[in-house]
PDB file of C-alpha atoms in Angstrom:
ATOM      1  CA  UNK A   1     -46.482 -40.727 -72.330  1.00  0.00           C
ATOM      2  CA  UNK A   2     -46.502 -38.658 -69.152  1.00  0.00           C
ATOM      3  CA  UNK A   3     -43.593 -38.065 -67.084  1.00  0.00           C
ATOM      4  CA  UNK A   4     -43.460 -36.840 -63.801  1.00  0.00           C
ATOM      5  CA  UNK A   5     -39.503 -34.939 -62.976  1.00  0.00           C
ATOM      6  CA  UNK A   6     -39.163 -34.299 -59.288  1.00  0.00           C
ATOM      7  CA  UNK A   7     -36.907 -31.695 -58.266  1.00  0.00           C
ATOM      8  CA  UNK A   8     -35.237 -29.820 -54.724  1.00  0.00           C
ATOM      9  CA  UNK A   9     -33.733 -32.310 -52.773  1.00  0.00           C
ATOM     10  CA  UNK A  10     -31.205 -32.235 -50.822  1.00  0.00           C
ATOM     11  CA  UNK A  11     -29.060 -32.043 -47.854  1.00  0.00           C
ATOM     12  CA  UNK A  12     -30.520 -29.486 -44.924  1.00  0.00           C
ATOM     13  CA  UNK A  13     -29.981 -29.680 -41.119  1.00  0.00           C
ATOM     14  CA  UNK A  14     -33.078 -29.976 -38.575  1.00  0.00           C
ATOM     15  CA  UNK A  15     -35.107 -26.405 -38.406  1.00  0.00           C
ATOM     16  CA  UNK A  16     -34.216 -25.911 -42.333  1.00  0.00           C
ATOM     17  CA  UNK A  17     -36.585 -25.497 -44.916  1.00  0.00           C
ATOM     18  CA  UNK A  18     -36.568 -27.094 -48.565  1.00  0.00           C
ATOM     19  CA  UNK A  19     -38.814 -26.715 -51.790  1.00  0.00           C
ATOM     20  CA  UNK A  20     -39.877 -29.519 -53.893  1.00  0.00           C
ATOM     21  CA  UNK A  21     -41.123 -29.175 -57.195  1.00  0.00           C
ATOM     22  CA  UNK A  22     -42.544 -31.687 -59.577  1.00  0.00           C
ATOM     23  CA  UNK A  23     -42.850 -30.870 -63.230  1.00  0.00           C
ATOM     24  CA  UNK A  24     -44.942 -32.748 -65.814  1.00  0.00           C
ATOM     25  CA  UNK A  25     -45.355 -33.448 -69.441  1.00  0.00           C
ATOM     26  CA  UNK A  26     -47.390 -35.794 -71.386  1.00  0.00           C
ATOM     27  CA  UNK A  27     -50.946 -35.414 -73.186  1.00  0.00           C
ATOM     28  CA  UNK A  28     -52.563 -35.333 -69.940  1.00  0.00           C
ATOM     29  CA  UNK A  29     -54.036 -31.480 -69.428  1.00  0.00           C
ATOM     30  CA  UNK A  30     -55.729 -31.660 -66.196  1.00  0.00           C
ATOM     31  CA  UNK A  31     -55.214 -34.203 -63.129  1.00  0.00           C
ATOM     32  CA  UNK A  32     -57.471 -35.484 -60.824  1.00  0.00           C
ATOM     33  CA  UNK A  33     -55.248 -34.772 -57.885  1.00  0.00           C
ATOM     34  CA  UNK A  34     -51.282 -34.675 -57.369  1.00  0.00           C
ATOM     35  CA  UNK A  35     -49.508 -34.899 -54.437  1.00  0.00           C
ATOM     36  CA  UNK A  36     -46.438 -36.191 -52.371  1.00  0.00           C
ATOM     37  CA  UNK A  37     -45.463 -39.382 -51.405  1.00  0.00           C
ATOM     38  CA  UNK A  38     -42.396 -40.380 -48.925  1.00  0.00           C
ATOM     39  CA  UNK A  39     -40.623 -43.452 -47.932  1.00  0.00           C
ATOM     40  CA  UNK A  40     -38.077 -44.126 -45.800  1.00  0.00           C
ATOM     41  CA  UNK A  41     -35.723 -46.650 -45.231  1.00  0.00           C
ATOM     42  CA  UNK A  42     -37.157 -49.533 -43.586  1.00  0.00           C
ATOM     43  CA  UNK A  43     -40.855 -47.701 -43.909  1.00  0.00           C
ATOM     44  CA  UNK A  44     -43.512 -48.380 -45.554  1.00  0.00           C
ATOM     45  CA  UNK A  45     -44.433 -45.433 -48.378  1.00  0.00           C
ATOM     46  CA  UNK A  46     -46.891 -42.568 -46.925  1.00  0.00           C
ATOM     47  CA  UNK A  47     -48.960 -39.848 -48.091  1.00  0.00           C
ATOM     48  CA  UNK A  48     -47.656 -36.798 -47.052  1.00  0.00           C
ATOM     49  CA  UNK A  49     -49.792 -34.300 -49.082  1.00  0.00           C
ATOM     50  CA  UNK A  50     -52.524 -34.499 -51.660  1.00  0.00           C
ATOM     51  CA  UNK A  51     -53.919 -31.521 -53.863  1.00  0.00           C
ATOM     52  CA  UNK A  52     -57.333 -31.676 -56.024  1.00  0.00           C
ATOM     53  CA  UNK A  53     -57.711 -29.443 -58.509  1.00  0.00           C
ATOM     54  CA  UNK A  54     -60.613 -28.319 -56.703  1.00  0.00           C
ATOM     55  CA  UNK A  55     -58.268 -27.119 -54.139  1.00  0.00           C
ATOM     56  CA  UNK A  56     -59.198 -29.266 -51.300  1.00  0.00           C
ATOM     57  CA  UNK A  57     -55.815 -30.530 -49.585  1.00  0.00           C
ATOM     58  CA  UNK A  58     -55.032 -33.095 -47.294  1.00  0.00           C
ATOM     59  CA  UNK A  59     -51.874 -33.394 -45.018  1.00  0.00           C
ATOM     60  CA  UNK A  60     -50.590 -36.094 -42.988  1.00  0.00           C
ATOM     61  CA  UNK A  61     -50.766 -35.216 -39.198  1.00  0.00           C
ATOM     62  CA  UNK A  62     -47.048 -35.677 -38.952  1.00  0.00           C
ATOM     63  CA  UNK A  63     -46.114 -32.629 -41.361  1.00  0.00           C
ATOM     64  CA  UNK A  64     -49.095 -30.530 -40.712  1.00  0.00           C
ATOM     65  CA  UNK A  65     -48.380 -27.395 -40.006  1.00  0.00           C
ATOM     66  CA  UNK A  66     -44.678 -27.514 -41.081  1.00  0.00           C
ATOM     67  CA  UNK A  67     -45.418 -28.536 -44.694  1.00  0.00           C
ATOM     68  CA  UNK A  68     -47.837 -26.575 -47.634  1.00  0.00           C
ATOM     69  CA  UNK A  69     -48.468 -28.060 -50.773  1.00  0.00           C
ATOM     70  CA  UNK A  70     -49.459 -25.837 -53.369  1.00  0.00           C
ATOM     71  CA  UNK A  71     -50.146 -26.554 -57.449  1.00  0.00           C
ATOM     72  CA  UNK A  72     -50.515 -24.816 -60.629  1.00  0.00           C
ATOM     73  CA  UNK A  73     -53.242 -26.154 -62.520  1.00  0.00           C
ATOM     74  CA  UNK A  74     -52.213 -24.730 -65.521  1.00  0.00           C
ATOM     75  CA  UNK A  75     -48.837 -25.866 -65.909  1.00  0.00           C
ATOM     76  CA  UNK A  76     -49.816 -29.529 -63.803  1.00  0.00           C
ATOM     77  CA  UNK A  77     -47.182 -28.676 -61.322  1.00  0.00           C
ATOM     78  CA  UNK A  78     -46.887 -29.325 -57.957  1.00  0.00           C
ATOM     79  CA  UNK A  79     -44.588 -27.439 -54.958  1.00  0.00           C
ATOM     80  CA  UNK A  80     -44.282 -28.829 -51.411  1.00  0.00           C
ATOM     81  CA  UNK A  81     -42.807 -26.636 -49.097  1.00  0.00           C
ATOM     82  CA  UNK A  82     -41.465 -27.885 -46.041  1.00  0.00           C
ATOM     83  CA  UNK A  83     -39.750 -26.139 -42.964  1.00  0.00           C
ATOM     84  CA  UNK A  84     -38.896 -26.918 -39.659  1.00  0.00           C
ATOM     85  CA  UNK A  85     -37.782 -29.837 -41.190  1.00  0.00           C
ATOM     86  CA  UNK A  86     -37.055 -32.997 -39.026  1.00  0.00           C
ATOM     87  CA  UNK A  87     -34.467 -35.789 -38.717  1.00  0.00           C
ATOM     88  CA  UNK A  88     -37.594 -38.205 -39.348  1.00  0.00           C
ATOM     89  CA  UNK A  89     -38.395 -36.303 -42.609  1.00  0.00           C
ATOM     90  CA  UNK A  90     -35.610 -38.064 -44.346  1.00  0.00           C
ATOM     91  CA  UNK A  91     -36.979 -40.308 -46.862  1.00  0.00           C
ATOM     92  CA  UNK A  92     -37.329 -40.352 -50.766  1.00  0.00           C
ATOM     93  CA  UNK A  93     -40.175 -37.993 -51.800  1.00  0.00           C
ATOM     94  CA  UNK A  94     -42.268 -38.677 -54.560  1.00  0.00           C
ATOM     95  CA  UNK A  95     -45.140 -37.092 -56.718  1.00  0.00           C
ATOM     96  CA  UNK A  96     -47.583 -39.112 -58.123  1.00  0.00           C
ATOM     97  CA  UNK A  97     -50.639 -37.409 -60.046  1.00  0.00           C
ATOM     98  CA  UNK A  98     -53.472 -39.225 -60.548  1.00  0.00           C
ATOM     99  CA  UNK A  99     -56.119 -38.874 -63.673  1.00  0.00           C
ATOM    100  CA  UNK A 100     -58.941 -40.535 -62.493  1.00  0.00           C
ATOM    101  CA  UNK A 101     -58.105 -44.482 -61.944  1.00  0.00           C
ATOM    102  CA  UNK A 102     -54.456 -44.060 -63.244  1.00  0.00           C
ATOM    103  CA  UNK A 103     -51.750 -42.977 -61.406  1.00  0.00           C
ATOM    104  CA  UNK A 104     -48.160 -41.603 -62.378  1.00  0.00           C
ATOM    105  CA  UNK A 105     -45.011 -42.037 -60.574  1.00  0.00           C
ATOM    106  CA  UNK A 106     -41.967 -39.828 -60.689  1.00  0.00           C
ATOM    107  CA  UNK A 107     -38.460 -41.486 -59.990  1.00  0.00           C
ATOM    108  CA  UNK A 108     -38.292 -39.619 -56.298  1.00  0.00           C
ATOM    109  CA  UNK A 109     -36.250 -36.905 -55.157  1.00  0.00           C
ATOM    110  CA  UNK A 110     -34.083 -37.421 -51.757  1.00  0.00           C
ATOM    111  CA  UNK A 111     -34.156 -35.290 -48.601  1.00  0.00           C
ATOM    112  CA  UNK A 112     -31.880 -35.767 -46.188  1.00  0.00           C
ATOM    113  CA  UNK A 113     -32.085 -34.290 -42.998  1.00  0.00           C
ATOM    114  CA  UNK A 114     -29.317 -33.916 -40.894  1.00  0.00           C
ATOM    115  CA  UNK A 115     -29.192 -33.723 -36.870  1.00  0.00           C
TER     116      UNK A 115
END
């Protein structure tokens, strides 16, 4: 059964910088694509980043340039960095990987962004 364990969330005040990470395990050895996933309160749930293993990426325009998602295709791992972080960044982040028409959830990691 694959699991999906996000990680590096947190408190940080605006202009800070955090890492999330988002381990896997399961019998699945290669994803289609991974990436990060937000929601907060009252919002509806967005795409923030999305990584194929090709290594095309795709960012939404509100964290681009402030935001890098990177992923290790050998361990099926996946790192967003974010800085210059922003009160509107608060939200629950979380990584989803996909394997061609089935996609895994993890339980969400929560940033909190402070003004």
């Amino acid at each position: 059964q694959v699991q999906l364990v996000e990680s590096g969330g947190g408190l940080v005040q605006a202009g800070g910088s955090l890492r999330l990470s988002c381990a896997t395990s399961g019998s699945i050895f290669s994803f289609t694509e991974m990436g990060w996933f937000r929601q907060a309160p009252g919002k509806q749930r967005e795409m923030v980043a999305v990584s194929t293993t090709a290594g095309s990426t795709s960012y939404a325009d509100s964290v681009k340039g402030r935001f890098t998602i990177s992923r290790d295709n050998a361990e099926n791992t996946v790192y967003l960095q974010m800085i210059s972080l922003k009160v509107e960044d608060t939200a629950v982040y979380y990584c989803k990987a996909t394997y061609h028409f089935l996609d895994y959830w993890g339980k969400g990691t929560l940033v909190t962004v402070s003004s």
